[in-house]
């Protein structure tokens, strides 16, 4: 099939007047199994609908669409599904071409639609543009993709997020990639994870390193993953441009990101092979009690949050809770007033305890233990009050009543939220009243992290969380409690005494406040 087929299709398509309805024929994109590699559609996920397997098999074994009419009639009749109809077939078939990364068949199918005298709907064109992005090496004439992007933009003044992302992806492989960047800038509130990564890739290709870092900051601020192909591109730039390592390493330190093991291996090789100032790397571990690197024997520093940084974080969290700007809180004015009075008269605290979280810990992780929820909470409280620490317990109305409540009040300050209120904003607000305060909770706080909506504050929040959050490991029947305390060293990439120490993700599951236990130690080759 010659490249003129697509050109002819575009010419005919542009000459028509479009009166298209929105299509919901496509399926929801499935979540990729690897969260660090954003994809529109994974090639390796189970099929949701039974007809998908048969359609996939057809696409993988067919080189010509001469029998597409018969296949369409047979599969629609066979499955008799409301999801698969004559109207939805085009979008679903193109979606499966995307899943199979079969660009040639997708291009043929687009031409087939035009030859049949039909108009490709928005979903079909969007999936084809995404297919062009994933199979860009097979796209001979990128200007045809640019024209197709213009066709899709003509489908309406207000396009849905998926269609916009498809247009941005299409533009990212053309000489008009900056138009895709402009489209992305016009709607920065949307979560265009893959499109943002694609634009970072374009910026790196044109050596716009500072702008690439800016967009990577935005991706992290939205709690979205940075794709491995972006990191690989950075490493290629680090190998070609001496100053790139300084820019990229500054991002690792500020962002607190954890690279995947394959990327770290490539980073190790790149820095070893540099002509100027090479580093030799060793995979290592850090002693959790001392912070000593088992490779170079240096002790990692416990870099603290500055007073200015902590003040900015406390201001943002306090404003959201005490000033009532946090609509996510769901509290009544009377409850807010009680909390304000409590903070005013009893803060700061040494320890803030999420009482409901402790009770949940007992009910889900220690089902065979005889301890009741209240007894478990009391054990946790006494662990700290026996050390003469000032403790605040946040709990719910249904958890502490009567005698149990009176006993708890003898040990600690208590704030009881209503059963329908969100208690985690109260916990965070109480915990940031002092820089030395620790808090006990298994909560991930990802929603609060995202809603800070500021990369700098999110980085500070992560660092503070890893320094302040204490996790319950076990509560024995006799009431003894074992905790996981924050390590006495900074758990992000850092440079000191001429050496780099970079934590990396080896795939072991962990909570958001936990850091990887695997590290790369980089020493100057001249000192090795």
mmCIF file of N, CA, C and O in Angstrom, residues 9 33 51 118 130 149 161 205 213 228 302 316 355 373 394 422 457:
data_model
loop_
_atom_site.group_PDB
_atom_site.id
_atom_site.type_symbol
_atom_site.label_atom_id
_atom_site.label_comp_id
_atom_site.label_asym_id
_atom_site.label_seq_id
_atom_site.Cartn_x
_atom_site.Cartn_y
_atom_site.Cartn_z
ATOM 1 N N UNK A 9 -6.805 9.976 1.451
ATOM 2 C CA UNK A 9 -7.807 9.965 2.519
ATOM 3 C C UNK A 9 -7.921 11.338 3.166
ATOM 4 O O UNK A 9 -9.010 11.853 3.397
ATOM 5 N N UNK A 33 0.531 -2.330 33.900
ATOM 6 C CA UNK A 33 1.067 -3.071 35.041
ATOM 7 C C UNK A 33 2.301 -2.404 35.600
ATOM 8 O O UNK A 33 2.559 -2.467 36.784
ATOM 9 N N UNK A 51 -14.832 -10.693 22.777
ATOM 10 C CA UNK A 51 -14.569 -10.495 21.352
ATOM 11 C C UNK A 51 -13.197 -9.885 21.089
ATOM 12 O O UNK A 51 -12.700 -9.919 19.969
ATOM 13 N N UNK A 118 -17.434 6.313 4.221
ATOM 14 C CA UNK A 118 -17.805 6.672 5.589
ATOM 15 C C UNK A 118 -16.777 7.648 6.167
ATOM 16 O O UNK A 118 -15.665 7.776 5.658
ATOM 17 N N UNK A 130 -2.484 7.855 17.989
ATOM 18 C CA UNK A 130 -1.697 7.220 19.054
ATOM 19 C C UNK A 130 -0.873 6.074 18.491
ATOM 20 O O UNK A 130 0.276 5.857 18.888
ATOM 21 N N UNK A 149 -3.688 15.417 12.368
ATOM 22 C CA UNK A 149 -3.920 16.146 13.630
ATOM 23 C C UNK A 149 -4.853 17.330 13.389
ATOM 24 O O UNK A 149 -5.742 17.617 14.201
ATOM 25 N N UNK A 161 -10.405 14.999 26.710
ATOM 26 C CA UNK A 161 -9.008 14.864 27.101
ATOM 27 C C UNK A 161 -8.281 13.798 26.296
ATOM 28 O O UNK A 161 -7.126 13.989 25.890
ATOM 29 N N UNK A 205 15.243 16.310 22.681
ATOM 30 C CA UNK A 205 15.763 16.139 21.317
ATOM 31 C C UNK A 205 16.309 17.440 20.760
ATOM 32 O O UNK A 205 17.245 17.446 19.954
ATOM 33 N N UNK A 213 13.233 19.884 32.208
ATOM 34 C CA UNK A 213 13.168 19.726 33.666
ATOM 35 C C UNK A 213 11.893 20.350 34.216
ATOM 36 O O UNK A 213 11.233 19.791 35.107
ATOM 37 N N UNK A 228 10.260 5.687 31.367
ATOM 38 C CA UNK A 228 11.644 5.239 31.297
ATOM 39 C C UNK A 228 12.329 5.755 30.035
ATOM 40 O O UNK A 228 13.540 5.989 30.031
ATOM 41 N N UNK A 302 22.178 13.623 57.425
ATOM 42 C CA UNK A 302 20.757 13.754 57.761
ATOM 43 C C UNK A 302 20.324 15.177 57.451
ATOM 44 O O UNK A 302 20.043 15.965 58.347
ATOM 45 N N UNK A 316 0.763 26.201 54.212
ATOM 46 C CA UNK A 316 -0.180 25.666 53.228
ATOM 47 C C UNK A 316 -1.151 24.671 53.874
ATOM 48 O O UNK A 316 -2.366 24.740 53.649
ATOM 49 N N UNK A 355 -5.668 7.512 65.642
ATOM 50 C CA UNK A 355 -6.303 6.451 66.420
ATOM 51 C C UNK A 355 -7.068 5.454 65.577
ATOM 52 O O UNK A 355 -6.999 4.246 65.816
ATOM 53 N N UNK A 373 -9.411 -3.094 69.900
ATOM 54 C CA UNK A 373 -8.955 -1.871 69.255
ATOM 55 C C UNK A 373 -8.562 -0.815 70.282
ATOM 56 O O UNK A 373 -7.538 -0.138 70.126
ATOM 57 N N UNK A 394 -5.931 11.484 67.692
ATOM 58 C CA UNK A 394 -7.089 11.809 66.867
ATOM 59 C C UNK A 394 -7.897 10.537 66.683
ATOM 60 O O UNK A 394 -7.370 9.508 66.254
ATOM 61 N N UNK A 422 -13.275 13.675 57.669
ATOM 62 C CA UNK A 422 -11.954 13.185 57.312
ATOM 63 C C UNK A 422 -10.990 13.567 58.429
ATOM 64 O O UNK A 422 -10.840 14.747 58.741
ATOM 65 N N UNK A 457 6.623 22.332 47.155
ATOM 66 C CA UNK A 457 5.994 21.925 48.409
ATOM 67 C C UNK A 457 5.816 20.408 48.465
ATOM 68 O O UNK A 457 5.914 19.806 49.543
#
